[in-house]
Coordinates of C-alpha atoms and ligand atoms in Angstrom, one line a residue:
M1 CA 203.5 -72.4 51.0
K2 CA 201.7 -72.2 54.3
E3 CA 200.6 -75.7 53.6
T4 CA 204.0 -77.3 52.3
V5 CA 205.6 -75.7 55.3
I6 CA 203.4 -77.2 57.9
E7 CA 204.0 -80.7 55.9
Y8 CA 207.7 -80.5 56.4
R9 CA 207.8 -79.2 59.5
N10 CA 205.5 -81.7 60.9
K11 CA 207.4 -84.9 58.8
V12 CA 210.2 -83.3 60.8
L13 CA 208.6 -83.7 63.9
H14 CA 207.6 -87.1 63.5
T15 CA 211.1 -88.3 62.4
A16 CA 212.1 -86.9 65.6
Y17 CA 209.2 -88.2 67.5
K18 CA 209.7 -91.6 65.9
H19 CA 213.1 -92.0 66.1
V20 CA 214.4 -90.3 69.2
L21 CA 211.6 -90.4 71.6
K22 CA 209.5 -92.7 71.2
P23 CA 212.5 -95.3 71.8
I24 CA 213.5 -93.6 74.7
F25 CA 209.2 -93.3 76.0
F26 CA 208.8 -96.8 75.0
I27 CA 211.9 -98.5 76.9
N28 CA 210.2 -96.7 80.4
D29 CA 207.8 -97.6 82.8
P30 CA 204.7 -96.2 80.4
E31 CA 202.5 -94.2 84.0
T32 CA 206.3 -92.8 84.9
V33 CA 206.7 -91.6 81.1
H34 CA 202.9 -90.4 81.2
D35 CA 203.7 -88.4 84.7
R36 CA 206.6 -87.2 84.0
V37 CA 205.9 -85.6 80.0
S38 CA 202.9 -84.2 82.2
K39 CA 204.4 -82.5 84.1
M40 CA 207.0 -80.5 81.3
G41 CA 204.0 -80.3 79.7
E42 CA 202.2 -78.5 83.3
V43 CA 205.5 -75.8 83.4
L44 CA 205.1 -75.4 79.6
G45 CA 201.6 -74.1 79.9
R46 CA 202.8 -72.0 82.8
F47 CA 204.7 -69.0 80.3
S48 CA 203.6 -67.4 77.9
I49 CA 206.5 -68.5 75.6
G50 CA 206.7 -72.1 76.7
Q51 CA 202.9 -71.5 74.9
K52 CA 203.5 -70.3 71.9
L53 CA 206.8 -72.1 71.3
T54 CA 203.9 -75.4 71.7
R55 CA 202.0 -73.6 69.0
S56 CA 204.5 -72.6 66.4
M57 CA 205.7 -76.0 66.8
F58 CA 202.2 -78.1 66.6
G59 CA 198.9 -75.5 65.8
Y60 CA 197.4 -75.7 62.4
T61 CA 194.3 -74.0 61.6
H62 CA 192.2 -74.0 58.5
P63 CA 188.3 -72.5 58.0
K64 CA 186.8 -75.8 56.3
L65 CA 187.2 -77.7 60.1
E66 CA 185.7 -75.4 62.1
Q67 CA 182.7 -75.7 63.2
T68 CA 179.1 -74.4 66.0
I69 CA 177.7 -77.6 67.9
L70 CA 175.3 -76.6 71.2
G71 CA 176.6 -73.9 70.8
I72 CA 180.3 -74.4 70.9
N73 CA 183.0 -72.9 68.6
F74 CA 185.0 -75.9 68.4
K75 CA 188.0 -74.9 65.6
N76 CA 188.5 -78.4 64.5
P77 CA 187.3 -81.2 65.3
I78 CA 190.1 -82.7 67.0
G79 CA 189.8 -84.3 71.1
L80 CA 191.7 -84.8 73.1
S81 CA 189.7 -87.2 75.3
A82 CA 189.2 -88.4 79.0
G83 CA 192.3 -90.1 80.4
F84 CA 195.4 -88.0 79.6
D85 CA 194.0 -85.1 81.6
K86 CA 192.8 -87.0 84.3
N87 CA 193.0 -84.2 86.5
A88 CA 192.7 -81.6 84.8
E89 CA 196.5 -80.2 85.0
L90 CA 197.7 -79.1 81.6
T91 CA 194.5 -76.6 80.3
D92 CA 197.7 -74.7 79.7
I93 CA 199.6 -76.6 77.2
L94 CA 197.3 -78.6 75.2
P95 CA 194.8 -76.1 73.4
Y96 CA 198.4 -74.9 71.9
V97 CA 199.0 -79.3 71.3
G98 CA 196.8 -78.4 68.5
F99 CA 193.3 -79.8 69.8
G100 CA 189.9 -78.5 68.9
F101 CA 188.5 -79.1 72.1
I102 CA 189.4 -81.0 75.3
E103 CA 188.2 -83.2 78.3
V104 CA 190.0 -83.7 81.6
G105 CA 188.5 -86.3 83.7
S106 CA 187.5 -88.6 84.4
I107 CA 186.5 -86.4 87.5
T108 CA 184.5 -88.8 90.1
G109 CA 182.4 -87.2 93.5
N110 CA 185.6 -88.2 95.8
P111 CA 189.5 -88.7 95.3
C112 CA 190.5 -92.0 93.9
S113 CA 194.2 -93.1 94.2
G114 CA 192.8 -95.9 91.7
N115 CA 193.6 -99.6 91.3
P116 CA 197.5 -101.0 92.7
K117 CA 200.6 -100.5 90.0
P118 CA 200.9 -101.3 87.3
R119 CA 198.0 -100.3 85.7
L120 CA 199.1 -99.2 82.3
W121 CA 200.7 -101.5 79.4
R122 CA 202.1 -100.8 76.2
L123 CA 201.1 -103.2 73.3
P124 CA 203.1 -102.1 70.6
K125 CA 202.2 -105.1 67.8
S126 CA 198.5 -104.0 69.1
K127 CA 198.6 -100.8 68.4
S128 CA 197.0 -100.8 71.7
L129 CA 197.3 -99.3 75.6
A130 CA 195.9 -101.5 78.1
V131 CA 194.1 -99.3 81.0
Y132 CA 193.9 -100.2 84.9
Y133 CA 194.1 -97.0 86.1
G134 CA 190.7 -97.2 87.7
L135 CA 189.8 -94.2 87.8
K136 CA 193.2 -92.2 89.3
N137 CA 192.0 -88.9 90.0
D138 CA 191.7 -85.9 92.6
G139 CA 187.9 -86.1 93.1
C140 CA 185.5 -82.7 92.0
E141 CA 186.0 -80.4 94.8
V142 CA 190.2 -80.6 94.2
I143 CA 190.0 -80.3 90.7
S144 CA 186.7 -77.2 89.9
K145 CA 189.4 -74.7 92.5
R146 CA 192.1 -75.9 90.4
L147 CA 190.7 -75.0 87.4
Q148 CA 188.7 -71.7 88.8
H149 CA 189.9 -68.2 87.2
K150 CA 191.6 -69.7 84.5
K151 CA 190.2 -68.8 81.2
F152 CA 190.6 -71.8 78.5
E153 CA 191.1 -70.8 74.8
I154 CA 189.2 -74.3 73.3
P155 CA 186.1 -75.4 74.7
L156 CA 186.7 -77.4 78.2
G157 CA 184.3 -81.0 77.9
V158 CA 184.3 -82.4 81.4
N159 CA 184.2 -86.4 82.1
V160 CA 182.1 -87.5 85.4
A161 CA 182.5 -90.4 87.2
M162 CA 181.4 -91.7 90.1
T163 CA 183.7 -93.0 92.8
N164 CA 185.7 -96.4 93.0
C165 CA 185.4 -97.6 96.0
Q166 CA 182.9 -100.4 98.2
D167 CA 180.5 -97.0 98.7
T168 CA 179.7 -96.5 95.1
V169 CA 179.2 -100.2 94.6
N170 CA 175.8 -99.0 95.9
I171 CA 173.6 -97.8 93.8
H172 CA 172.3 -94.9 95.1
N173 CA 176.0 -93.5 96.6
A174 CA 176.6 -94.2 92.9
I175 CA 174.5 -91.6 91.7
N176 CA 175.0 -89.1 94.1
D177 CA 178.3 -89.5 93.9
Y178 CA 177.7 -88.8 89.7
A179 CA 175.5 -85.8 90.9
K180 CA 178.1 -84.5 93.1
A181 CA 180.8 -84.5 90.7
F182 CA 179.1 -83.0 88.1
K183 CA 177.3 -80.1 90.3
V184 CA 180.8 -79.3 91.5
M185 CA 182.4 -79.4 87.9
E186 CA 178.8 -78.1 85.6
P187 CA 179.9 -74.1 86.1
L188 CA 183.7 -75.1 84.8
A189 CA 183.2 -77.1 81.8
S190 CA 181.6 -75.9 78.5
Y191 CA 180.3 -80.0 77.7
I192 CA 179.6 -82.6 80.2
T193 CA 180.3 -86.1 79.8
V194 CA 178.5 -88.5 81.9
N195 CA 181.1 -91.9 81.7
I196 CA 179.4 -94.9 82.8
S197 CA 181.3 -97.6 80.2
C198 CA 185.0 -97.4 82.7
P199 CA 185.8 -101.0 82.6
N200 CA 188.4 -100.6 85.9
T201 CA 185.8 -99.6 88.5
L202 CA 184.8 -102.3 92.0
G203 CA 181.0 -101.7 91.2
G204 CA 181.2 -102.2 87.7
Q205 CA 179.4 -101.0 84.8
P206 CA 175.8 -100.8 86.9
F207 CA 174.2 -98.0 84.5
I208 CA 175.0 -99.7 81.0
T209 CA 171.2 -101.5 82.8
P210 CA 168.7 -99.7 81.6
H211 CA 166.5 -98.5 84.6
K212 CA 169.4 -97.7 86.3
L213 CA 170.8 -95.6 83.7
D214 CA 167.3 -93.6 83.7
Y215 CA 167.7 -93.5 87.2
L216 CA 171.0 -92.2 87.1
F217 CA 169.5 -89.1 84.8
D218 CA 166.4 -88.6 86.7
I219 CA 168.8 -87.1 89.2
L220 CA 171.4 -85.9 87.3
D221 CA 168.1 -84.1 84.9
E222 CA 167.7 -82.2 88.0
I223 CA 170.9 -80.2 88.3
P224 CA 170.4 -76.7 86.4
T225 CA 172.2 -76.3 84.0
Q226 CA 172.7 -75.2 80.1
K227 CA 175.8 -76.8 79.4
P228 CA 175.2 -80.2 76.7
I229 CA 175.6 -83.3 78.1
F230 CA 176.7 -85.7 76.5
I231 CA 177.1 -90.1 77.9
K232 CA 180.3 -92.2 76.5
L233 CA 179.1 -95.7 75.5
S234 CA 181.4 -99.1 76.1
P235 CA 182.3 -100.7 72.8
D236 CA 181.0 -103.5 74.8
L237 CA 177.2 -103.8 74.2
T238 CA 175.5 -105.9 72.3
D239 CA 173.2 -104.0 69.6
A240 CA 170.0 -104.7 71.5
E241 CA 171.4 -103.7 74.7
L242 CA 172.6 -100.8 72.7
N243 CA 169.0 -100.0 71.5
E244 CA 167.7 -100.7 74.4
L245 CA 170.0 -98.4 76.1
L246 CA 169.0 -94.5 73.6
D247 CA 165.6 -95.5 74.3
V248 CA 166.6 -94.6 78.0
V249 CA 168.5 -91.8 76.6
H250 CA 165.3 -91.1 74.2
K251 CA 163.8 -89.4 77.7
H252 CA 166.1 -87.5 79.6
R253 CA 168.5 -84.5 78.9
I254 CA 171.4 -86.1 76.4
H255 CA 172.6 -84.3 73.7
G256 CA 175.3 -86.2 72.5
I257 CA 176.8 -89.7 72.8
I258 CA 180.6 -90.6 72.5
C259 CA 181.5 -93.8 71.4
T260 CA 183.2 -94.9 72.6
N261 CA 186.0 -95.9 75.5
L262 CA 187.7 -99.1 76.1
T263 CA 186.9 -102.7 75.2
K264 CA 187.1 -105.4 77.7
Q265 CA 187.6 -108.5 74.5
K266 CA 190.5 -109.0 74.5
E267 CA 190.5 -112.9 73.5
N268 CA 188.5 -113.6 70.2
N269 CA 189.4 -109.6 69.7
P270 CA 191.7 -110.3 65.9
K271 CA 193.6 -106.8 66.3
V272 CA 194.9 -108.1 69.5
K273 CA 198.0 -109.1 68.1
D274 CA 201.0 -109.3 71.7
G275 CA 202.5 -112.2 73.3
F276 CA 201.2 -110.4 76.8
V277 CA 197.8 -109.2 77.5
P278 CA 197.4 -108.1 81.4
K279 CA 194.5 -109.8 82.5
V280 CA 193.0 -106.7 84.1
G281 CA 192.7 -104.0 82.4
G282 CA 190.4 -102.3 79.1
L283 CA 192.5 -101.6 75.6
S284 CA 192.7 -99.0 73.4
G285 CA 193.9 -98.3 70.3
K286 CA 192.9 -100.1 67.9
P287 CA 191.1 -103.1 69.2
V288 CA 188.6 -101.0 70.1
E289 CA 188.4 -99.2 66.4
E290 CA 186.8 -101.4 64.2
M291 CA 184.2 -102.2 67.2
S292 CA 183.6 -97.9 68.2
N293 CA 182.8 -97.9 64.2
R294 CA 180.3 -100.4 64.5
M295 CA 178.6 -99.0 67.1
L296 CA 178.3 -95.2 65.7
S297 CA 177.5 -96.1 62.3
H298 CA 174.4 -98.2 64.5
I299 CA 173.7 -94.9 66.4
Y300 CA 173.7 -92.7 63.0
R301 CA 172.0 -94.8 61.3
R302 CA 169.0 -94.7 63.7
E303 CA 169.0 -91.6 65.7
G304 CA 170.2 -89.6 62.5
K305 CA 171.4 -86.2 64.2
R306 CA 169.2 -86.2 66.5
Y307 CA 172.6 -86.1 68.8
V308 CA 176.2 -84.6 68.3
L309 CA 178.3 -87.5 68.3
I310 CA 181.8 -87.9 69.3
G311 CA 184.0 -91.2 67.3
L312 CA 186.6 -92.2 69.6
G313 CA 188.9 -95.2 69.6
G314 CA 191.7 -96.3 67.0
V315 CA 192.0 -92.8 66.0
F316 CA 195.9 -92.9 64.1
T317 CA 195.8 -90.8 60.9
A318 CA 193.6 -88.5 59.6
E319 CA 191.6 -91.4 57.3
D320 CA 190.8 -92.8 60.7
A321 CA 189.5 -89.6 61.5
Y322 CA 187.6 -88.8 58.3
K323 CA 186.3 -92.2 58.3
K324 CA 184.4 -92.1 62.0
I325 CA 182.9 -88.6 60.6
R326 CA 181.7 -90.5 57.0
L327 CA 180.0 -92.3 59.2
G328 CA 178.1 -90.0 61.2
A329 CA 180.9 -88.5 63.3
S330 CA 181.0 -84.6 64.2
L331 CA 183.8 -85.0 66.3
V332 CA 186.4 -86.9 66.9
Q333 CA 188.6 -87.6 70.3
L334 CA 192.0 -89.8 70.8
I335 CA 195.1 -90.5 72.9
T336 CA 195.9 -93.4 71.9
G337 CA 197.1 -92.8 68.3
M338 CA 199.7 -89.4 69.8
I339 CA 201.3 -92.2 72.5
F340 CA 202.3 -93.9 69.0
E341 CA 202.7 -90.8 66.3
G342 CA 203.8 -88.2 68.3
P343 CA 202.0 -84.6 69.4
Q344 CA 202.3 -83.0 65.8
V345 CA 199.5 -86.0 65.0
I346 CA 197.0 -83.1 65.9
S347 CA 198.3 -81.5 63.4
E348 CA 198.9 -83.6 60.3
I349 CA 195.3 -86.0 60.8
N350 CA 193.8 -81.9 60.4
Q351 CA 196.2 -81.2 57.9
G352 CA 195.2 -84.4 55.9
L353 CA 191.6 -83.7 57.2
V354 CA 191.3 -80.9 55.1
K355 CA 192.4 -83.0 51.8
L356 CA 190.1 -85.4 52.0
L357 CA 187.5 -82.6 51.9
E358 CA 188.7 -81.8 49.2
R359 CA 189.3 -84.9 47.5
D360 CA 185.8 -85.6 47.5
G361 CA 184.6 -82.7 46.9
F362 CA 182.9 -81.6 50.8
K363 CA 182.7 -78.1 52.4
S364 CA 182.7 -78.6 55.1
L365 CA 183.0 -81.2 58.1
E366 CA 178.9 -81.7 58.3
E367 CA 178.7 -81.8 54.4
A368 CA 180.6 -85.1 54.6
R369 CA 179.0 -86.2 58.0
G370 CA 177.7 -90.0 57.9
V371 CA 177.9 -89.8 54.0
D372 CA 178.6 -93.7 54.5
T373 CA 176.6 -95.1 57.0
Y374 CA 173.4 -94.4 54.1
Ligands
LIG1 C1 195.6 -94.4 80.3 C2 194.5 -94.2 79.9 C3 192.7 -93.3 80.3 C4 191.8 -93.4 80.0 N1 190.9 -93.2 80.5 C5 189.7 -92.7 81.0 C6 189.1 -92.5 81.8 O1 189.7 -91.3 82.5 N2 188.1 -92.4 81.7 C7 186.8 -92.5 80.1 O2 185.8 -91.9 79.9 N3 188.3 -93.2 79.6 C8 189.6 -93.0 79.6 N4 189.7 -93.7 78.8 C9 189.5 -94.6 77.7 C10 189.7 -93.2 76.7 O3 189.1 -91.8 77.0 C11 189.1 -94.1 75.1 O4 187.7 -93.3 75.2 C12 190.0 -95.0 74.7 O5 190.9 -94.9 75.3 C13 189.7 -95.2 73.1 O6 190.8 -94.5 72.4 P1 191.8 -94.1 72.0 O7 191.9 -95.6 70.9 O8 192.2 -93.4 71.1 O9 192.8 -94.1 73.0 C14 191.4 -94.1 78.5 C15 192.3 -94.5 78.2 C16 193.5 -94.8 77.9 C17 194.8 -94.8 77.0

C-alpha cells in the first residue's frame, strides 16, 4: 500500500515537473535558475515545517537500501554529487529531498569567484550540461564556519580541490592549497573527496600525472584523520593512464574512488547531439555515462573490493543507477538527472532499485555489486 502511494505521488510530481516547472526553468538562464532554486531551498531548510513538507513530498525509505560502508551509515545509495551545493548552503534541506548522502564543494583553500559568465549551458538533446564554473566557491574558512554547530541528517562528503588562480599553477602551491582545504574541512566531513579532475581550472589537471599525484598524497597522508578518503577521477583517462594512477593510489591512504567527473570529450562523442556546444567547459550527463561506466568496471575488475566505488555520470533512472551497482559501485551520485527529471527522481530511483533487486533475487545492494563485471 505504502509503495503504491509513493509511486503515485512520484508520478504526479514527475508530471508537474515535466510540464510546469521544467519548461519555466529551461527558458531561463541556467545559473540564475540554480541560484534562485538554491535560495528557496535554503529558506525551506531553516524551518522544521519546510523540512517536513519536503520529506513528505520526496522521502522514501526501504531496509534493502541501507548499508554501512567504511563505518558510515547510508539510508540509501543515492547521493548528490559535488557541484550542486558548492558552498554548503543546502545541508539543512537536501536530506529531506531523499538523498542518502550529499557531497558539498568543490571547496578550495581560498575563495574564488570562478570563471567569467556564461559558464553553464543546457544541452537538452544530449541530456547534458556544459559546465565552466571554474571552482567558484567561498573558500574553506568561510564554508567551515557556515557548517560549524550544524547537525547533519545524512552523511556529508566534502570535496576539496585547489583554488583556481595563477598561484596554484605552481605545483607546490597547489598541494598546499589542497592541504589547507583538507585540514580545515576534515572535522566536519563524514568522508573527504580529493578532486583531481576539474576540467576548468587555470592549472589544468596536474595530478593526473602519476608522480605529481604521489607527491600530493605524500602531503595529504600526513594530515591526521580517521575519515575515509576518496579520489575523484576524470572519465577522459586512457586505460594505461588509469592503471598508472591506480598504482599510485595503492601506495596511499585512499579508501574509495569516484568515477567520474565531467568529460572534455565533445567532438567525436556519439552522445553529444546538440548543434551548439560551447568550446569551453566539461560535459555532464549522458555524454559521460558510458565512459564512467567503462572506468568503473575496469577498476572493479582490476581491484575487486579493495576500494569503495562511487558510480557517477548520466544517472537519470533506477536502471542507470542499478547498472553502475552491477558494474561494481557501492554508492551512486548524480546532478544532471535531477535537473532534467526533477527532484522526485531520487525517490523514483530508490524505489526502482528495490524492485530491480527483488526482480533479480538479490537480498541486498552488496549482493548485486559487481555481478556484471566478472
Ligand atoms: C553544474 C555542475 C557543477 C559541477 N561542479 C563540480 C565541482 O565543483 N566539483 C566536482 O568534483 N565536480 C563537479 N561537477 C561534476 C559532477 O559532480 C559530476 O561528476 C558530473 O556532473 C557527472 O554527473 P552527472 O551526469 O550526474 O551530472 C559539476 C557538475 C555540474 C553539472
